[in-house]
mmCIF file of C-alpha atoms in Angstrom:
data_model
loop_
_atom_site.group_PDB
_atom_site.id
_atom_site.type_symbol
_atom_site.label_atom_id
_atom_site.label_comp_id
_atom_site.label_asym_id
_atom_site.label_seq_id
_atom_site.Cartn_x
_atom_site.Cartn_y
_atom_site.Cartn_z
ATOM 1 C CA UNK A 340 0.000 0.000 0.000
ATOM 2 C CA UNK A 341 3.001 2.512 0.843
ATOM 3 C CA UNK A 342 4.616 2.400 -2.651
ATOM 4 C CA UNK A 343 0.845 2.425 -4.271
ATOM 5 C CA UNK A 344 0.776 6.088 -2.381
ATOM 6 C CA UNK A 345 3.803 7.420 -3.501
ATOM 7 C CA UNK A 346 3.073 6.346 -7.113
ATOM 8 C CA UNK A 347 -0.034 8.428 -6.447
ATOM 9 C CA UNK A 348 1.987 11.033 -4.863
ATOM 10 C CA UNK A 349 4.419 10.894 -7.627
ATOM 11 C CA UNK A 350 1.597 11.208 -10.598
ATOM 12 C CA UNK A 351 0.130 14.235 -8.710
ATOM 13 C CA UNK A 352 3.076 15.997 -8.324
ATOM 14 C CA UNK A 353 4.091 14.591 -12.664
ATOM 15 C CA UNK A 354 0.966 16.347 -13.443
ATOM 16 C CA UNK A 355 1.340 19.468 -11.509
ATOM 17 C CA UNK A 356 4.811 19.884 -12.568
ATOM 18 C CA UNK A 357 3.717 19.533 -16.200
ATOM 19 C CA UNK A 358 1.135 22.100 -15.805
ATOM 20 C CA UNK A 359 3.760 24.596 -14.344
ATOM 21 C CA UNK A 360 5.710 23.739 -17.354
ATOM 22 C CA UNK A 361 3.303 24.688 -20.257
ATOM 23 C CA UNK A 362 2.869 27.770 -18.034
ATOM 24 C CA UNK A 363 6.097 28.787 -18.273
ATOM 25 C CA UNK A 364 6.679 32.502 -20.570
ATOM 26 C CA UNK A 365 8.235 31.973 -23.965
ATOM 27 C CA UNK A 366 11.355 34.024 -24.519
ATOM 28 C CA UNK A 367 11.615 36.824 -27.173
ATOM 29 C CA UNK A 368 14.698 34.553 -27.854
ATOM 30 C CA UNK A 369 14.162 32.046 -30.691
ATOM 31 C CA UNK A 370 14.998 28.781 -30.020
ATOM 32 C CA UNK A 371 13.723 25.471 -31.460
ATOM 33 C CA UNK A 372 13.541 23.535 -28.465
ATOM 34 C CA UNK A 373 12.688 26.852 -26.011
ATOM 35 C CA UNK A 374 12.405 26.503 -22.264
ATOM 36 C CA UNK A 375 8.934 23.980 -21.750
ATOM 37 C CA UNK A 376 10.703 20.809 -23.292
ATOM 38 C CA UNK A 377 12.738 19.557 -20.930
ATOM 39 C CA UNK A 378 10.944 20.195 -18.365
ATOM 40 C CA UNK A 379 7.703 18.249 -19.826
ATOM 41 C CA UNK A 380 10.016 15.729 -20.755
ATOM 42 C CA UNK A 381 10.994 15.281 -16.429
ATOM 43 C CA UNK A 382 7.163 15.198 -16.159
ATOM 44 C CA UNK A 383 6.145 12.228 -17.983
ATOM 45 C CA UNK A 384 9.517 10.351 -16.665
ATOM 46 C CA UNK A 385 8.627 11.293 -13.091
ATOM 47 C CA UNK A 386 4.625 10.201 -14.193
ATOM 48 C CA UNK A 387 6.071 7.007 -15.853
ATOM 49 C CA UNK A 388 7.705 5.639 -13.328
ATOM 50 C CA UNK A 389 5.027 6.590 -10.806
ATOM 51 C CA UNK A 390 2.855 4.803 -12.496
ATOM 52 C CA UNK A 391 5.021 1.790 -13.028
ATOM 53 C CA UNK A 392 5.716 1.799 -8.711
ATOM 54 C CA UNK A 393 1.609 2.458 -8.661
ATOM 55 C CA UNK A 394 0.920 -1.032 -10.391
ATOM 56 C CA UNK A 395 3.801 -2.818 -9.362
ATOM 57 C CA UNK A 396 4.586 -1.928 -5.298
ATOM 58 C CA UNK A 397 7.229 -3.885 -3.748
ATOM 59 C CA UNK A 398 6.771 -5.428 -0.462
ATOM 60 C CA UNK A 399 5.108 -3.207 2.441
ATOM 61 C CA UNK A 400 8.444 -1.487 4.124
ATOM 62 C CA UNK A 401 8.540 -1.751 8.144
ATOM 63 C CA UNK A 402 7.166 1.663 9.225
ATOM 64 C CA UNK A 403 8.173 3.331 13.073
ATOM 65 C CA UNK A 404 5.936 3.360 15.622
ATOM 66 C CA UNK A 405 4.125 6.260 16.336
ATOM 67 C CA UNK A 406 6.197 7.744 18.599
ATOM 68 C CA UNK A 407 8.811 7.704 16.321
ATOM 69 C CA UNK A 408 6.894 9.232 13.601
ATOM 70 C CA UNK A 409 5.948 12.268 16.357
ATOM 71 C CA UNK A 410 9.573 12.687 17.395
ATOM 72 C CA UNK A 411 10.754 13.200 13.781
ATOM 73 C CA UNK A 412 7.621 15.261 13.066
ATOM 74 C CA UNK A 413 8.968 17.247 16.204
ATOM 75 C CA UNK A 414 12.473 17.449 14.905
ATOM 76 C CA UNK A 415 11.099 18.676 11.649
ATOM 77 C CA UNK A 416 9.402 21.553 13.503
ATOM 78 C CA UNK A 417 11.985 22.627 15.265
ATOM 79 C CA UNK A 418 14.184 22.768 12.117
ATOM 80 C CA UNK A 419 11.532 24.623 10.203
ATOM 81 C CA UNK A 420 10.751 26.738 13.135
ATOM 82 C CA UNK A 421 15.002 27.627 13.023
ATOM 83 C CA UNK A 422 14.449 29.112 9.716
ATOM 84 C CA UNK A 423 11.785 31.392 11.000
ATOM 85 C CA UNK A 424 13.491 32.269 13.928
ATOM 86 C CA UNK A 425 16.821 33.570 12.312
ATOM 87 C CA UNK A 426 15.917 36.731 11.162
ATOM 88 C CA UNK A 427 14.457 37.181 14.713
ATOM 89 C CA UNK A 428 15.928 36.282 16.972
ATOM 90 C CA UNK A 429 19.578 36.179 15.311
ATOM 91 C CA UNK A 430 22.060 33.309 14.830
ATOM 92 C CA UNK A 431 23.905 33.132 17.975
ATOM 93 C CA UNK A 432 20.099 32.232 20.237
ATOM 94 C CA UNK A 433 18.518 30.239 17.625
ATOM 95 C CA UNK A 434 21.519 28.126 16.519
ATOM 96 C CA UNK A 435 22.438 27.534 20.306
ATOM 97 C CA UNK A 436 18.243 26.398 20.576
ATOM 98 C CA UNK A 437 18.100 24.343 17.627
ATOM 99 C CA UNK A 438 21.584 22.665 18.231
ATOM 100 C CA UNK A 439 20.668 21.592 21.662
ATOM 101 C CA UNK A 440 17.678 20.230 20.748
ATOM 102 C CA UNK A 441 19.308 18.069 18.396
ATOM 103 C CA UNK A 442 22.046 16.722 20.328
ATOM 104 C CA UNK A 443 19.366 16.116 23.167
ATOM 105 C CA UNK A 444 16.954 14.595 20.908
ATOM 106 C CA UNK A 445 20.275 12.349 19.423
ATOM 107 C CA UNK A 446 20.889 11.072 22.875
ATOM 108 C CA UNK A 447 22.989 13.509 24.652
ATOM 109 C CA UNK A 448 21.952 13.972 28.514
ATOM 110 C CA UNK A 449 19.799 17.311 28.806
ATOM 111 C CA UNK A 450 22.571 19.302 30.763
ATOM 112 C CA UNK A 451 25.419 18.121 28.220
ATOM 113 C CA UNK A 452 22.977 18.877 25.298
ATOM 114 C CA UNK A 453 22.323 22.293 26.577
ATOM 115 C CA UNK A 454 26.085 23.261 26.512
ATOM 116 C CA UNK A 455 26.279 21.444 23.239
ATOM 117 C CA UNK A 456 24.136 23.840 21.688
ATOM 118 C CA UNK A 457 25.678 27.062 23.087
ATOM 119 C CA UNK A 458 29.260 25.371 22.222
ATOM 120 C CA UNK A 459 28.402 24.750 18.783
ATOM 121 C CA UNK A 460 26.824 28.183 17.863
ATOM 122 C CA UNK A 461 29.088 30.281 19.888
ATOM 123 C CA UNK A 462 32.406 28.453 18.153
ATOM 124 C CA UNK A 463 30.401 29.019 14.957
ATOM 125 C CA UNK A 464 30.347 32.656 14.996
ATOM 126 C CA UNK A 465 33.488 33.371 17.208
ATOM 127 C CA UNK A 466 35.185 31.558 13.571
ATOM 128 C CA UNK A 467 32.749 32.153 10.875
ATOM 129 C CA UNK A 468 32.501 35.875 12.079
ATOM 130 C CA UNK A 469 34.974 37.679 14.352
ATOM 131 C CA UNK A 470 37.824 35.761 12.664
ATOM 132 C CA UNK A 471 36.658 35.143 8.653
ATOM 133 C CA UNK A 472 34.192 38.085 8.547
ATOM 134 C CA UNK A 473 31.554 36.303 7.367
ATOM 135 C CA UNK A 474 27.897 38.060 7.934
ATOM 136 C CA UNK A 475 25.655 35.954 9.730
ATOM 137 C CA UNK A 476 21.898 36.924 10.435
ATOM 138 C CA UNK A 477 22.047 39.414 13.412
ATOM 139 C CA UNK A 478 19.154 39.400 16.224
ATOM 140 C CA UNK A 479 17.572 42.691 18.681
ATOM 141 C CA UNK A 480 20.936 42.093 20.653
ATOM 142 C CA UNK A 481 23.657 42.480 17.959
ATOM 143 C CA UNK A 482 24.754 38.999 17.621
ATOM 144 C CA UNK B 650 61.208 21.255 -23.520
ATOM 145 C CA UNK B 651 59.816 24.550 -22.834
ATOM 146 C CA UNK B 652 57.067 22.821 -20.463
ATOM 147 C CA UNK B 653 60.361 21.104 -18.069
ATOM 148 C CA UNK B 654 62.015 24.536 -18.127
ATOM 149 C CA UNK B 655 58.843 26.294 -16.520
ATOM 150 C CA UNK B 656 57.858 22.914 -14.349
ATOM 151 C CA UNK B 657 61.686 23.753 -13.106
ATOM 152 C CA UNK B 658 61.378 27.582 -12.771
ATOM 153 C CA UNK B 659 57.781 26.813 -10.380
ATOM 154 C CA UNK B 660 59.322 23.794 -8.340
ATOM 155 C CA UNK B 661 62.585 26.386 -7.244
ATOM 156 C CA UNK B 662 59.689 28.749 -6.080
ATOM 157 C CA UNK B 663 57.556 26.486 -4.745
ATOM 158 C CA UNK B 664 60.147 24.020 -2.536
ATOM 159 C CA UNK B 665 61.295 26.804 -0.241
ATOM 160 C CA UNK B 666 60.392 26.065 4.072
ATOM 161 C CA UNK B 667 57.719 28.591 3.785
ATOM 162 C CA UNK B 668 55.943 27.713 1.122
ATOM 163 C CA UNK B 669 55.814 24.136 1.961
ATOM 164 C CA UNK B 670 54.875 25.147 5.300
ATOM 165 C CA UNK B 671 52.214 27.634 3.701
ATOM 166 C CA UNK B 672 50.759 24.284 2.062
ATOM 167 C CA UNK B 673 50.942 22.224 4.658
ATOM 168 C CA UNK B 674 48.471 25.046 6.805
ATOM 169 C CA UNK B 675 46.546 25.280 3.885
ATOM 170 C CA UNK B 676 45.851 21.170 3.339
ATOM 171 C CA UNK B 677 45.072 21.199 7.122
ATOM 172 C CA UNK B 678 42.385 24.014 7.114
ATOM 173 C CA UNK B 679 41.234 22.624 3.833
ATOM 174 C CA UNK B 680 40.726 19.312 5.194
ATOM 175 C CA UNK B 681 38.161 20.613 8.251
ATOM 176 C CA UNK B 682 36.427 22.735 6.006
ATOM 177 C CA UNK B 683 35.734 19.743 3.296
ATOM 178 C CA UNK B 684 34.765 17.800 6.357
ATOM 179 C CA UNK B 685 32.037 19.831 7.286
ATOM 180 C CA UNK B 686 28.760 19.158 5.294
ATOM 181 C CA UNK B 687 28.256 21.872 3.164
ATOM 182 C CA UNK B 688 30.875 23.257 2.869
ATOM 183 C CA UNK B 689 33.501 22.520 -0.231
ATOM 184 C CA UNK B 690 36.162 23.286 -2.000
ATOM 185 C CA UNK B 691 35.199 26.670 -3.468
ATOM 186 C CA UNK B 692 33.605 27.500 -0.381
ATOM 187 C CA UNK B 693 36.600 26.891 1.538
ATOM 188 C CA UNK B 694 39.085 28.780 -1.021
ATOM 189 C CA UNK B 695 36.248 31.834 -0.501
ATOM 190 C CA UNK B 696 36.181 31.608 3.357
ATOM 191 C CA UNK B 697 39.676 31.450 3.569
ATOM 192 C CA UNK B 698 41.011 34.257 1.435
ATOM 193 C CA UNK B 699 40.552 36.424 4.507
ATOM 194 C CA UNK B 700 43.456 34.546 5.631
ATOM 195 C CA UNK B 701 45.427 35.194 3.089
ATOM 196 C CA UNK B 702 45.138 39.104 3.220
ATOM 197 C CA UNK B 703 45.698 39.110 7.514
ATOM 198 C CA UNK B 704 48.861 36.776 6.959
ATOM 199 C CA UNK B 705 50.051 39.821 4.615
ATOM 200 C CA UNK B 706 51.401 37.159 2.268
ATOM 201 C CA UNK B 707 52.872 38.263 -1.514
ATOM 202 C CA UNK B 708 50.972 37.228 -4.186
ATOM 203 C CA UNK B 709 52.437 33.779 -4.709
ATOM 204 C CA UNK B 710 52.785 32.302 -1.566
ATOM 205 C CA UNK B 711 48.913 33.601 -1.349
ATOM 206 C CA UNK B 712 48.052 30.993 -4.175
ATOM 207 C CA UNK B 713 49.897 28.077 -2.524
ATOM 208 C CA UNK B 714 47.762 28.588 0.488
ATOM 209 C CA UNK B 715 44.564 28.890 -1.375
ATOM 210 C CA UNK B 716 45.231 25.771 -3.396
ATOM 211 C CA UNK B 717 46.497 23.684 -0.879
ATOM 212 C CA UNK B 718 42.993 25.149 0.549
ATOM 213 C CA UNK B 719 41.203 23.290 -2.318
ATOM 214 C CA UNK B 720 43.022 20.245 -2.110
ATOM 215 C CA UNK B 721 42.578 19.634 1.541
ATOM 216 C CA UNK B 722 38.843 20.451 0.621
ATOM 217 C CA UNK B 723 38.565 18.218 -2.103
ATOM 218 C CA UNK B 724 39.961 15.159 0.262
ATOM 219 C CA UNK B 725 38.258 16.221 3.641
ATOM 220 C CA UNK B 726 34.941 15.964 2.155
ATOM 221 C CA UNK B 727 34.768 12.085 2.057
ATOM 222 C CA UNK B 728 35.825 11.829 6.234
ATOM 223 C CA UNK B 729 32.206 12.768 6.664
ATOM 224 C CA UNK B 730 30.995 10.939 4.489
ATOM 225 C CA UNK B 731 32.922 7.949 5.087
ATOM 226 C CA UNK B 732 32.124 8.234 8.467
ATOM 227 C CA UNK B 733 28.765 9.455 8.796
ATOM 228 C CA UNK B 734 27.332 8.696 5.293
ATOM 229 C CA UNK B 735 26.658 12.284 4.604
ATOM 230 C CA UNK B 736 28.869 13.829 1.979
ATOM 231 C CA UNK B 737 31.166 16.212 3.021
ATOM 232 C CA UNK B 738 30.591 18.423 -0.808
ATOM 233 C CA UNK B 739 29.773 17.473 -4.226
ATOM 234 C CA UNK B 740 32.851 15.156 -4.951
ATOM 235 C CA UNK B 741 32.705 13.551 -2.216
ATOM 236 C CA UNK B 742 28.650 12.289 -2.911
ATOM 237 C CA UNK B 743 29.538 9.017 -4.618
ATOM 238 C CA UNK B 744 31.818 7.683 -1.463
ATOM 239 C CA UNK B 745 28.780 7.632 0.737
ATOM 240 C CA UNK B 746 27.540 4.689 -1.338
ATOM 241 C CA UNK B 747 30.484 1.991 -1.199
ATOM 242 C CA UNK B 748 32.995 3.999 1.213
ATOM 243 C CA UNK B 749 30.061 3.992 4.341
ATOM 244 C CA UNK B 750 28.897 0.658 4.195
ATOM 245 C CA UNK B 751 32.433 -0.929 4.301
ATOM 246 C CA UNK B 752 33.506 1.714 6.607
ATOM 247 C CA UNK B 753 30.656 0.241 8.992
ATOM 248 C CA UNK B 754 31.126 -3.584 8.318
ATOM 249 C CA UNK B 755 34.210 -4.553 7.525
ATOM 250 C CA UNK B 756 37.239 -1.825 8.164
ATOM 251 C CA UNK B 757 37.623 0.644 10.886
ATOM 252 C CA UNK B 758 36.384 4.073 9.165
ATOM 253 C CA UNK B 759 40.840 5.273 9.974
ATOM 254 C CA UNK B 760 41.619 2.299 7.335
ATOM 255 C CA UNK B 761 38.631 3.390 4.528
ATOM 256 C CA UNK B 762 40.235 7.413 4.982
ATOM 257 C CA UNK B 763 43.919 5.901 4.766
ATOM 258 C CA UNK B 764 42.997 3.843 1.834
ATOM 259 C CA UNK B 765 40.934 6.910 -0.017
ATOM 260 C CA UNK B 766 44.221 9.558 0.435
ATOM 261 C CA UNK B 767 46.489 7.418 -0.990
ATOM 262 C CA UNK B 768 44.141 7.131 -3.905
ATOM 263 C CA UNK B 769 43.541 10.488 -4.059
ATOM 264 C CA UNK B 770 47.217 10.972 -4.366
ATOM 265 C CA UNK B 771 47.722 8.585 -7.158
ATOM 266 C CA UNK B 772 45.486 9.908 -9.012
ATOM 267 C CA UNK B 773 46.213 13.715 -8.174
ATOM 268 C CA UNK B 774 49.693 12.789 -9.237
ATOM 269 C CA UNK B 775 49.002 11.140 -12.409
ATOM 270 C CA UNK B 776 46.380 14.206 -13.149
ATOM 271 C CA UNK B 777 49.271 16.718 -12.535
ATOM 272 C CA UNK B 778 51.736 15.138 -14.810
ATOM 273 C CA UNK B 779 48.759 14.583 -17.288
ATOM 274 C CA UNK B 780 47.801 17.966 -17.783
ATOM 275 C CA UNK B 781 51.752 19.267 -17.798
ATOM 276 C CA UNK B 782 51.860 16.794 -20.724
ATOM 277 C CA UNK B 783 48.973 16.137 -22.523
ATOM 278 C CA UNK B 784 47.255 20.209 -22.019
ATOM 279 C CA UNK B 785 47.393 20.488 -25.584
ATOM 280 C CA UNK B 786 46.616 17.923 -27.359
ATOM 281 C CA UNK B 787 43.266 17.374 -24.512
ATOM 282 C CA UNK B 788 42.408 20.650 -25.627
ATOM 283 C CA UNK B 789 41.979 20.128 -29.282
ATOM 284 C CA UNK B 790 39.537 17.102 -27.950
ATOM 285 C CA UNK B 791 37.297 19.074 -25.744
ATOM 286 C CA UNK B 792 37.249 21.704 -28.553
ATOM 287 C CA UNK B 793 35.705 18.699 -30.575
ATOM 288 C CA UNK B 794 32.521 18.961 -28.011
ATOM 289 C CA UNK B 795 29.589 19.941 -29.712
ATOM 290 C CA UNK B 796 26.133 19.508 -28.178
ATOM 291 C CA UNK B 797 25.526 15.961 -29.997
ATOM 292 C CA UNK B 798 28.424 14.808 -27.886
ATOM 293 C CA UNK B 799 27.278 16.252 -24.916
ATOM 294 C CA UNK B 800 23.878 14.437 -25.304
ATOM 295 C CA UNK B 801 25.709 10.940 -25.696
ATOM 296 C CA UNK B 802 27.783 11.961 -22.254
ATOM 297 C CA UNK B 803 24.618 12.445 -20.508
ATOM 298 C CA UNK B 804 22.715 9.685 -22.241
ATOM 299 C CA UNK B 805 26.040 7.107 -20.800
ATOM 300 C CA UNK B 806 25.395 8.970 -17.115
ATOM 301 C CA UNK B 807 21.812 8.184 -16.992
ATOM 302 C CA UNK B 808 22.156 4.931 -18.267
ATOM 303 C CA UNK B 809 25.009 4.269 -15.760
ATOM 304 C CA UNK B 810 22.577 5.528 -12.832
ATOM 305 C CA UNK B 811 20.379 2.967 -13.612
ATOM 306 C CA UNK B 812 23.243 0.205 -13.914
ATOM 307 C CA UNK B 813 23.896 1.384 -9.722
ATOM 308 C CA UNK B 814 20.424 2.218 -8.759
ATOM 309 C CA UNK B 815 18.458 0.476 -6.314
ATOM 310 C CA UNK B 816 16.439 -3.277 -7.203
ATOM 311 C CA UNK B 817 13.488 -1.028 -8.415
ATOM 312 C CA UNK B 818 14.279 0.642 -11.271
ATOM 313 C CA UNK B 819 10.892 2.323 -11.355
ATOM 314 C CA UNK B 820 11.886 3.624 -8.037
ATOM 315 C CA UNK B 821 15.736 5.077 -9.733
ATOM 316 C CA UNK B 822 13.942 6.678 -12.332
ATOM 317 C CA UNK B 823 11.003 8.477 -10.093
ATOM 318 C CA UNK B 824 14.269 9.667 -8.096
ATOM 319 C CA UNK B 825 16.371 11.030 -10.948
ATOM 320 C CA UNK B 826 13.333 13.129 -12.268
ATOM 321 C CA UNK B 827 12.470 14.451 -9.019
ATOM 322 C CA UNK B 828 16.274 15.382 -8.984
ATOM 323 C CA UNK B 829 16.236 16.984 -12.464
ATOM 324 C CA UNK B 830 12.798 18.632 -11.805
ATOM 325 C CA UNK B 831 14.847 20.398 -8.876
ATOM 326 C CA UNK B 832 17.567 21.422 -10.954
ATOM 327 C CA UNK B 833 14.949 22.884 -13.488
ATOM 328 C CA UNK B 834 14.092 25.965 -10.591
ATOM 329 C CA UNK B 835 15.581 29.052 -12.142
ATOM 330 C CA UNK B 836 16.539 31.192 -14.496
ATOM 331 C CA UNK B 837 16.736 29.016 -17.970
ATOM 332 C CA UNK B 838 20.400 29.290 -19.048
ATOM 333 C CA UNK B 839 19.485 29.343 -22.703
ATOM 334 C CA UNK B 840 16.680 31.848 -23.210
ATOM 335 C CA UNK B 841 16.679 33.661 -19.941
ATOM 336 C CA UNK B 842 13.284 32.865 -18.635
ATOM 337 C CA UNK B 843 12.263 31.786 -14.782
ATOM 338 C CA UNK B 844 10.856 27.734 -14.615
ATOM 339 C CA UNK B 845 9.012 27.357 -11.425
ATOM 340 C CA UNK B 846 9.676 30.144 -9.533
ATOM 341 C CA UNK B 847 6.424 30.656 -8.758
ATOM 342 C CA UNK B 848 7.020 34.612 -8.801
ATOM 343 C CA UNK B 849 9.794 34.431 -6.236
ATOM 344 C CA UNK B 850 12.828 36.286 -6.879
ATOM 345 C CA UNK B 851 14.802 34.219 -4.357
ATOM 346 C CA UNK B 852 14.101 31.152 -7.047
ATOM 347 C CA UNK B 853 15.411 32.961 -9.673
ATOM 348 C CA UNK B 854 18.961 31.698 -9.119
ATOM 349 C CA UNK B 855 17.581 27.850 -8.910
ATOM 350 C CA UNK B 856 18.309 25.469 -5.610
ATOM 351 C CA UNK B 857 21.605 25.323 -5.783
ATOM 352 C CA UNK B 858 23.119 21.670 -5.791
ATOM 353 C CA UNK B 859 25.126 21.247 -2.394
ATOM 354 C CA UNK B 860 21.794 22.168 -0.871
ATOM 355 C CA UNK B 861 19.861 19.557 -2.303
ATOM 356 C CA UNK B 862 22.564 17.139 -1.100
ATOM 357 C CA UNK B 863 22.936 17.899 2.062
ATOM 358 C CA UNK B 864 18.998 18.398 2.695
ATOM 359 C CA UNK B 865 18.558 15.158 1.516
ATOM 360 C CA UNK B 866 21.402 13.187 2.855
ATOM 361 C CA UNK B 867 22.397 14.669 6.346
ATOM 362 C CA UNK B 868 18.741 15.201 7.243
ATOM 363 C CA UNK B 869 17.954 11.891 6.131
ATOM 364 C CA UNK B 870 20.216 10.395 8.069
ATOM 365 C CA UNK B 871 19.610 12.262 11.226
ATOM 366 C CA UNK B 872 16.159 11.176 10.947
ATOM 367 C CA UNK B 873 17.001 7.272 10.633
ATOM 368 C CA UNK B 874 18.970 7.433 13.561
ATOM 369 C CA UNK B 875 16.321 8.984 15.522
ATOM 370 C CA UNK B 876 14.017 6.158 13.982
ATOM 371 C CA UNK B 877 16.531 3.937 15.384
ATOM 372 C CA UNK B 878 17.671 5.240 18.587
ATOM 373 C CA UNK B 879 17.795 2.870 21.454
ATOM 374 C CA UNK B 880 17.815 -0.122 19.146
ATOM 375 C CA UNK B 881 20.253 -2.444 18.129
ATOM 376 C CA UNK B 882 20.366 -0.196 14.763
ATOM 377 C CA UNK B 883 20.984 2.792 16.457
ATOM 378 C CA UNK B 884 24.678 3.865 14.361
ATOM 379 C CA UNK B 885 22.219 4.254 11.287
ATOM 380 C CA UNK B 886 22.251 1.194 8.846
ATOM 381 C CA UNK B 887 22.038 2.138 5.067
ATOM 382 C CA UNK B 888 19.666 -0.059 3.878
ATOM 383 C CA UNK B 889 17.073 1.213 6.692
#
């Protein structure tokens, strides 16, 4: 059943992508070929072989437990949530949050994971930025 | 031999105690920067020029450093992914498939790295001599390139993809389109007009490839080991 979803998936996404393709502006640049080919071309490989793993699935794959699936779900968020929260808050809080999360969620004890996270982003920008320069997204407190 | 004379000329430069020293710096710093996923050779030669400019160096020893830079890059970027089956840069994306398995099973991960710098050496050292020799005449070849034999080049790489790919070749194929379909995001190279960008400008300059790697591989694998964790599968197990 798993691999006769992502055939679906993957014939959805074949059709959508072709759709976006014959949307795509022609240039004021001749060209025989021109800019929707190839990419209508990906679409019916992508739809092909979806459709192939749609009538032929392999065997059912072992799936995680539900608490598994919520913890990755949860790491997902927090990752996602990272993005959002650079411009905010600014690289030295969120990376120290997001890192220590990670290393706790990856088995490091809560107190180790904690200084983990602050380790990693603070050695980050002490290198990245007061030695190499480098600009790196800047939060209400100026790091 | 015009070609000895100059190889000559460069070695007197290059084999003095600083310069060597300069490269052996450089092939260090190079080496932790390919290591870290993400970051690779030209990224390292970029982050690093800094360096160059607060060490005050003249112009030459300046371009030992940065190359040793990219050589230490271009070998540091298989450590991670011999060791953690997430490639260290773009090079380095094919020794995740047979350098992490035997790294796991068979060798300690010390003996796959030992065994992957002395090949890189070989064939660094054969590439050197090759190009002092053969620059020419490989020129008037690659001038030969026209677009037909471009098209066979990429027909043989497809075709070898599916000769590696998984059991399911259905399953290959669905993955190399999704791939190209990713690579299609941008500005087209030959007419100049924005596939899939969906109106954002931030598209415009398409997902660029070491992204898409290390999205897909690094997160992956964080994501199987937390699958994992607490079982007897915990290191992360490629065919998971």
């Amino acid at each position: 059943m798993s691999d006769r979803i992502l055939g679906g998936v993957g014939l959805l996404l074949a059709a959508f992508f072709i759709w976006q393709a014959t949307l795509i502006k022609e240039s004021f640049i001749s060209d025989p070929v021109g800019p929707k080919t190839f990419p209508i071309i990906i679409g019916l490989l992508v739809g092909l072989s979806s459709l192939a793993i749609l009538l032929k699935p392999d065997s059912e794959p072992e799936w995680p437990d539900f608490s598994r699936f919520f913890e990755i779900g949860l790491t997902v968020a927090v990752m996602i949530a990272y993005a959002y929260a650079l411009p905010v808050a600014g690289f030295v809080v969120s990376t120290a949050v997001a890192a220590g999360y990670l290393s706790w969620r990856l088995g490091t004890p809560p107190a180790k994971a904690a200084f983990a996270g602050i380790a990693i982003s603070v050695g980050i920008y002490a290198v990245f930025h007061l030695i190499l320069g480098l600009s790196l997204a800047r939060g209400p407190w100026g790091f | 031999m015009d070609t000895l004379n100059a190889l000559a000329h460069g070695f007197s430069i290059a084999l003095t105690f600083e310069n060597l020293g300069l490269a052996l710096i450089g092939c260090f710093l190079g080496t932790i920067i390919g290591a870290l996923p993400g970051l690779g050779p030209s990224n390292g030669v970029a982050i690093l020029i800094p360096l160059a400019f607060t060490l005050g160096l003249p112009a030459t020893p300046a371009l030992i450093l940065l190359t040793s830079v990219y050589y230490g890059a271009m070998y540091g970027g298989r450590i991670s992914s011999i060791l953690l089956n997430i490639p260290g840069d773009e090079p380095a994306m094919m020794t995740t498939l047979d350098g992490y398995p035997d790294g796991q099973a068979r060798d300690r991960p010390a003996k796959r790295w030992r065994l992957s710098g002395i090949a890189s050496f070989v064939g660094a050292f054969f590439a050197t001599w090759g190009l002092v020799f053969l620059a020419p005449q490989l020129v008037k070849v690659a001038l030969l390139f026209g677009p037909a034999e471009y098209f066979a080049l990429f027909a043989l790489a497809f075709a070898t993809l599916g000769g590696i790919a998984s059991r399911n070749q259905a399953k290959a194929a669905l993955a190399a389109g999704l791939g190209l379909g990713i690579a299609m995001i941008g500005v087209d190279g030959q007419t100049g007009v924005p596939r899939f960008s969906f109106g954002e400008v931030h598209l415009y300059d398409g997902i660029d490839f070491l992204v898409a790697i290390v999205g897909l591989f690094a997160l992956s694998e964080v994501f199987i080991f937390l699958e994992h964790r607490g079982t007897e599968k915990a290191t992360g197990d490629a065919k998971g």
